[in-house]
Amino acid sequence: NFVRCILPTSDGALWFGTQQGALYRLRDGQWSAELLSGSGGDRVRANAFLASTGPSGEPVVWVATLSEGLARWDSRGWTIFDTRSGLPHNRIWGLLETHGAQGATVWAGTQGGLACLRPGASQFAAEPGFPTESVNSLCETRDGGEVTTLWAGTYGAGLARMTNGTWTRLTTADGLPSDFVTSLIPDRLQTDSGAVW
């Protein structure tokens, strides 16, 4: 088996997601296999991780899976989000957490498009204007002021970006070298430039 993603969490642990096995956690020199109870058991492919924090500052781990939806681990154990929880598809490729005045929003890039879990919500939602193609990557950039842009890389439909609640598209017709965008990251050397790789 091979490792697809690695995540450090605030409690000093390291999480490892594998191609078709368990999730593994290394903490204080001790290994443990973390099973997604009720969601594929010990044979779940992890595509991506996201670290978050709970209401009391405890670590929360989000796991994007190939076919079982989105799994959240916190102090109460595992919670599974899938198409019954508002996701457009159970194949999750990318995750992102953004922060606004109301709190944190979790974004999930799925095979069937983008969805989000707004602060205080118990269900994901695919809101009007969201990309409906396979969303493989997500990131957020900030310009020199307070304006943030959410970027969604799609598999075959270029880039979608949302600024001030308005979605626009960039494709090869706009100079993008390819309409298949599998990875995105903000420019960390010029954090206020709004630039994205």
JSON list of N, CA and C in Angstrom, two decimals, residues 36 39 48-50 61-73 78-83 85 87 89-92 94-95 106-110 115 117 124:
[
{"chain": "A", "resi": 36, "resn": "LEU", "atom": "N", "xyz": [-12.91, 3.95, 9.79]},
{"chain": "A", "resi": 36, "resn": "LEU", "atom": "CA", "xyz": [-14.10, 4.77, 9.57]},
{"chain": "A", "resi": 36, "resn": "LEU", "atom": "C", "xyz": [-15.33, 3.89, 9.79]},
{"chain": "A", "resi": 39, "resn": "SER", "atom": "N", "xyz": [-18.34, 3.10, 7.33]},
{"chain": "A", "resi": 39, "resn": "SER", "atom": "CA", "xyz": [-18.06, 3.70, 6.02]},
{"chain": "A", "resi": 39, "resn": "SER", "atom": "C", "xyz": [-16.89, 3.02, 5.35]},
{"chain": "A", "resi": 48, "resn": "ALA", "atom": "N", "xyz": [-7.53, 13.15, 0.41]},
{"chain": "A", "resi": 48, "resn": "ALA", "atom": "CA", "xyz": [-7.04, 14.41, 0.98]},
{"chain": "A", "resi": 48, "resn": "ALA", "atom": "C", "xyz": [-7.46, 14.50, 2.44]},
{"chain": "A", "resi": 49, "resn": "PHE", "atom": "N", "xyz": [-6.73, 15.30, 3.20]},
{"chain": "A", "resi": 49, "resn": "PHE", "atom": "CA", "xyz": [-7.03, 15.60, 4.59]},
{"chain": "A", "resi": 49, "resn": "PHE", "atom": "C", "xyz": [-7.27, 17.10, 4.75]},
{"chain": "A", "resi": 50, "resn": "LEU", "atom": "N", "xyz": [-7.96, 17.45, 5.82]},
{"chain": "A", "resi": 50, "resn": "LEU", "atom": "CA", "xyz": [-8.10, 18.84, 6.24]},
{"chain": "A", "resi": 50, "resn": "LEU", "atom": "C", "xyz": [-8.08, 18.86, 7.76]},
{"chain": "A", "resi": 61, "resn": "VAL", "atom": "N", "xyz": [-10.34, 16.26, 12.27]},
{"chain": "A", "resi": 61, "resn": "VAL", "atom": "CA", "xyz": [-9.74, 15.79, 11.03]},
{"chain": "A", "resi": 61, "resn": "VAL", "atom": "C", "xyz": [-10.85, 15.46, 10.04]},
{"chain": "A", "resi": 62, "resn": "TRP", "atom": "N", "xyz": [-10.74, 16.02, 8.83]},
{"chain": "A", "resi": 62, "resn": "TRP", "atom": "CA", "xyz": [-11.65, 15.72, 7.73]},
{"chain": "A", "resi": 62, "resn": "TRP", "atom": "C", "xyz": [-10.91, 14.84, 6.73]},
{"chain": "A", "resi": 63, "resn": "VAL", "atom": "N", "xyz": [-11.58, 13.80, 6.24]},
{"chain": "A", "resi": 63, "resn": "VAL", "atom": "CA", "xyz": [-10.96, 12.86, 5.31]},
{"chain": "A", "resi": 63, "resn": "VAL", "atom": "C", "xyz": [-11.82, 12.79, 4.04]},
{"chain": "A", "resi": 64, "resn": "ALA", "atom": "N", "xyz": [-11.22, 13.17, 2.90]},
{"chain": "A", "resi": 64, "resn": "ALA", "atom": "CA", "xyz": [-11.88, 13.04, 1.61]},
{"chain": "A", "resi": 64, "resn": "ALA", "atom": "C", "xyz": [-11.61, 11.63, 1.09]},
{"chain": "A", "resi": 65, "resn": "THR", "atom": "N", "xyz": [-12.67, 10.87, 0.83]},
{"chain": "A", "resi": 65, "resn": "THR", "atom": "CA", "xyz": [-12.49, 9.49, 0.38]},
{"chain": "A", "resi": 65, "resn": "THR", "atom": "C", "xyz": [-12.86, 9.33, -1.10]},
{"chain": "A", "resi": 66, "resn": "LEU", "atom": "N", "xyz": [-12.44, 8.22, -1.66]},
{"chain": "A", "resi": 66, "resn": "LEU", "atom": "CA", "xyz": [-12.70, 7.95, -3.07]},
{"chain": "A", "resi": 66, "resn": "LEU", "atom": "C", "xyz": [-14.16, 7.61, -3.33]},
{"chain": "A", "resi": 67, "resn": "SER", "atom": "N", "xyz": [-14.83, 6.93, -2.39]},
{"chain": "A", "resi": 67, "resn": "SER", "atom": "CA", "xyz": [-16.19, 6.48, -2.67]},
{"chain": "A", "resi": 67, "resn": "SER", "atom": "C", "xyz": [-17.14, 6.52, -1.47]},
{"chain": "A", "resi": 68, "resn": "GLU", "atom": "N", "xyz": [-16.62, 6.88, -0.30]},
{"chain": "A", "resi": 68, "resn": "GLU", "atom": "CA", "xyz": [-17.45, 6.83, 0.91]},
{"chain": "A", "resi": 68, "resn": "GLU", "atom": "C", "xyz": [-17.88, 8.21, 1.40]},
{"chain": "A", "resi": 69, "resn": "GLY", "atom": "N", "xyz": [-17.64, 9.25, 0.61]},
{"chain": "A", "resi": 69, "resn": "GLY", "atom": "CA", "xyz": [-18.00, 10.60, 1.02]},
{"chain": "A", "resi": 69, "resn": "GLY", "atom": "C", "xyz": [-16.91, 11.25, 1.84]},
{"chain": "A", "resi": 70, "resn": "LEU", "atom": "N", "xyz": [-17.33, 12.10, 2.76]},
{"chain": "A", "resi": 70, "resn": "LEU", "atom": "CA", "xyz": [-16.42, 12.88, 3.58]},
{"chain": "A", "resi": 70, "resn": "LEU", "atom": "C", "xyz": [-16.59, 12.45, 5.04]},
{"chain": "A", "resi": 71, "resn": "ALA", "atom": "N", "xyz": [-15.47, 12.09, 5.67]},
{"chain": "A", "resi": 71, "resn": "ALA", "atom": "CA", "xyz": [-15.51, 11.63, 7.06]},
{"chain": "A", "resi": 71, "resn": "ALA", "atom": "C", "xyz": [-14.90, 12.71, 7.95]},
{"chain": "A", "resi": 72, "resn": "ARG", "atom": "N", "xyz": [-15.54, 12.95, 9.10]},
{"chain": "A", "resi": 72, "resn": "ARG", "atom": "CA", "xyz": [-15.02, 13.90, 10.09]},
{"chain": "A", "resi": 72, "resn": "ARG", "atom": "C", "xyz": [-14.75, 13.17, 11.40]},
{"chain": "A", "resi": 73, "resn": "TRP", "atom": "N", "xyz": [-13.53, 13.34, 11.91]},
{"chain": "A", "resi": 73, "resn": "TRP", "atom": "CA", "xyz": [-13.15, 12.75, 13.20]},
{"chain": "A", "resi": 73, "resn": "TRP", "atom": "C", "xyz": [-12.97, 13.86, 14.22]},
{"chain": "A", "resi": 78, "resn": "TRP", "atom": "N", "xyz": [-16.32, 9.32, 14.70]},
{"chain": "A", "resi": 78, "resn": "TRP", "atom": "CA", "xyz": [-16.47, 9.58, 13.27]},
{"chain": "A", "resi": 78, "resn": "TRP", "atom": "C", "xyz": [-17.90, 9.99, 12.91]},
{"chain": "A", "resi": 79, "resn": "THR", "atom": "N", "xyz": [-18.00, 10.95, 11.99]},
{"chain": "A", "resi": 79, "resn": "THR", "atom": "CA", "xyz": [-19.27, 11.32, 11.36]},
{"chain": "A", "resi": 79, "resn": "THR", "atom": "C", "xyz": [-19.05, 11.27, 9.86]},
{"chain": "A", "resi": 80, "resn": "ILE", "atom": "N", "xyz": [-19.98, 10.65, 9.14]},
{"chain": "A", "resi": 80, "resn": "ILE", "atom": "CA", "xyz": [-19.86, 10.52, 7.69]},
{"chain": "A", "resi": 80, "resn": "ILE", "atom": "C", "xyz": [-20.85, 11.46, 7.01]},
{"chain": "A", "resi": 81, "resn": "PHE", "atom": "N", "xyz": [-20.36, 12.22, 6.03]},
{"chain": "A", "resi": 81, "resn": "PHE", "atom": "CA", "xyz": [-21.19, 13.06, 5.17]},
{"chain": "A", "resi": 81, "resn": "PHE", "atom": "C", "xyz": [-21.12, 12.47, 3.76]},
{"chain": "A", "resi": 82, "resn": "ASP", "atom": "N", "xyz": [-22.28, 12.27, 3.15]},
{"chain": "A", "resi": 82, "resn": "ASP", "atom": "CA", "xyz": [-22.33, 11.73, 1.80]},
{"chain": "A", "resi": 82, "resn": "ASP", "atom": "C", "xyz": [-23.47, 12.39, 1.04]},
{"chain": "A", "resi": 83, "resn": "THR", "atom": "N", "xyz": [-23.93, 11.76, -0.03]},
{"chain": "A", "resi": 83, "resn": "THR", "atom": "CA", "xyz": [-24.98, 12.39, -0.83]},
{"chain": "A", "resi": 83, "resn": "THR", "atom": "C", "xyz": [-26.26, 12.59, -0.02]},
{"chain": "A", "resi": 85, "resn": "SER", "atom": "N", "xyz": [-26.22, 13.70, 2.85]},
{"chain": "A", "resi": 85, "resn": "SER", "atom": "CA", "xyz": [-25.91, 14.89, 3.66]},
{"chain": "A", "resi": 85, "resn": "SER", "atom": "C", "xyz": [-25.72, 16.13, 2.80]},
{"chain": "A", "resi": 87, "resn": "LEU", "atom": "N", "xyz": [-23.98, 16.33, -0.21]},
{"chain": "A", "resi": 87, "resn": "LEU", "atom": "CA", "xyz": [-22.86, 16.33, -1.15]},
{"chain": "A", "resi": 87, "resn": "LEU", "atom": "C", "xyz": [-23.34, 15.92, -2.54]},
{"chain": "A", "resi": 89, "resn": "HIS", "atom": "N", "xyz": [-21.70, 14.27, -4.76]},
{"chain": "A", "resi": 89, "resn": "HIS", "atom": "CA", "xyz": [-21.12, 12.97, -5.13]},
{"chain": "A", "resi": 89, "resn": "HIS", "atom": "C", "xyz": [-20.35, 12.45, -3.93]},
{"chain": "A", "resi": 90, "resn": "ASN", "atom": "N", "xyz": [-20.19, 11.14, -3.83]},
{"chain": "A", "resi": 90, "resn": "ASN", "atom": "CA", "xyz": [-19.44, 10.55, -2.71]},
{"chain": "A", "resi": 90, "resn": "ASN", "atom": "C", "xyz": [-17.95, 10.45, -2.98]},
{"chain": "A", "resi": 91, "resn": "ARG", "atom": "N", "xyz": [-17.50, 10.83, -4.17]},
{"chain": "A", "resi": 91, "resn": "ARG", "atom": "CA", "xyz": [-16.06, 10.86, -4.46]},
{"chain": "A", "resi": 91, "resn": "ARG", "atom": "C", "xyz": [-15.57, 12.28, -4.21]},
{"chain": "A", "resi": 92, "resn": "ILE", "atom": "N", "xyz": [-14.71, 12.42, -3.20]},
{"chain": "A", "resi": 92, "resn": "ILE", "atom": "CA", "xyz": [-14.22, 13.74, -2.79]},
{"chain": "A", "resi": 92, "resn": "ILE", "atom": "C", "xyz": [-12.75, 13.86, -3.18]},
{"chain": "A", "resi": 94, "resn": "GLY", "atom": "N", "xyz": [-10.94, 17.27, -3.12]},
{"chain": "A", "resi": 94, "resn": "GLY", "atom": "CA", "xyz": [-10.24, 18.36, -2.46]},
{"chain": "A", "resi": 94, "resn": "GLY", "atom": "C", "xyz": [-11.04, 18.95, -1.32]},
{"chain": "A", "resi": 95, "resn": "LEU", "atom": "N", "xyz": [-10.33, 19.51, -0.34]},
{"chain": "A", "resi": 95, "resn": "LEU", "atom": "CA", "xyz": [-10.96, 20.12, 0.83]},
{"chain": "A", "resi": 95, "resn": "LEU", "atom": "C", "xyz": [-10.31, 21.46, 1.14]},
{"chain": "A", "resi": 106, "resn": "VAL", "atom": "N", "xyz": [-16.49, 24.79, 5.56]},
{"chain": "A", "resi": 106, "resn": "VAL", "atom": "CA", "xyz": [-15.73, 23.69, 4.97]},
{"chain": "A", "resi": 106, "resn": "VAL", "atom": "C", "xyz": [-16.23, 23.50, 3.54]},
{"chain": "A", "resi": 107, "resn": "TRP", "atom": "N", "xyz": [-15.27, 23.48, 2.60]},
{"chain": "A", "resi": 107, "resn": "TRP", "atom": "CA", "xyz": [-15.57, 23.32, 1.18]},
{"chain": "A", "resi": 107, "resn": "TRP", "atom": "C", "xyz": [-15.11, 21.94, 0.75]},
{"chain": "A", "resi": 108, "resn": "ALA", "atom": "N", "xyz": [-15.93, 21.26, -0.04]},
{"chain": "A", "resi": 108, "resn": "ALA", "atom": "CA", "xyz": [-15.61, 19.93, -0.55]},
{"chain": "A", "resi": 108, "resn": "ALA", "atom": "C", "xyz": [-15.70, 19.93, -2.07]},
{"chain": "A", "resi": 109, "resn": "GLY", "atom": "N", "xyz": [-14.59, 19.60, -2.72]},
{"chain": "A", "resi": 109, "resn": "GLY", "atom": "CA", "xyz": [-14.58, 19.43, -4.16]},
{"chain": "A", "resi": 109, "resn": "GLY", "atom": "C", "xyz": [-14.88, 17.97, -4.48]},
{"chain": "A", "resi": 110, "resn": "THR", "atom": "N", "xyz": [-16.01, 17.71, -5.12]},
{"chain": "A", "resi": 110, "resn": "THR", "atom": "CA", "xyz": [-16.44, 16.34, -5.39]},
{"chain": "A", "resi": 110, "resn": "THR", "atom": "C", "xyz": [-16.43, 16.06, -6.89]},
{"chain": "A", "resi": 115, "resn": "ALA", "atom": "N", "xyz": [-19.40, 21.77, -3.02]},
{"chain": "A", "resi": 115, "resn": "ALA", "atom": "CA", "xyz": [-20.40, 21.91, -1.96]},
{"chain": "A", "resi": 115, "resn": "ALA", "atom": "C", "xyz": [-19.72, 22.53, -0.74]},
{"chain": "A", "resi": 117, "resn": "LEU", "atom": "N", "xyz": [-20.17, 23.41, 3.72]},
{"chain": "A", "resi": 117, "resn": "LEU", "atom": "CA", "xyz": [-20.84, 23.28, 5.01]},
{"chain": "A", "resi": 117, "resn": "LEU", "atom": "C", "xyz": [-20.64, 24.61, 5.71]},
{"chain": "A", "resi": 124, "resn": "PHE", "atom": "N", "xyz": [-24.31, 19.69, 3.98]},
{"chain": "A", "resi": 124, "resn": "PHE", "atom": "CA", "xyz": [-23.62, 20.39, 2.91]},
{"chain": "A", "resi": 124, "resn": "PHE", "atom": "C", "xyz": [-24.64, 20.92, 1.91]}
]
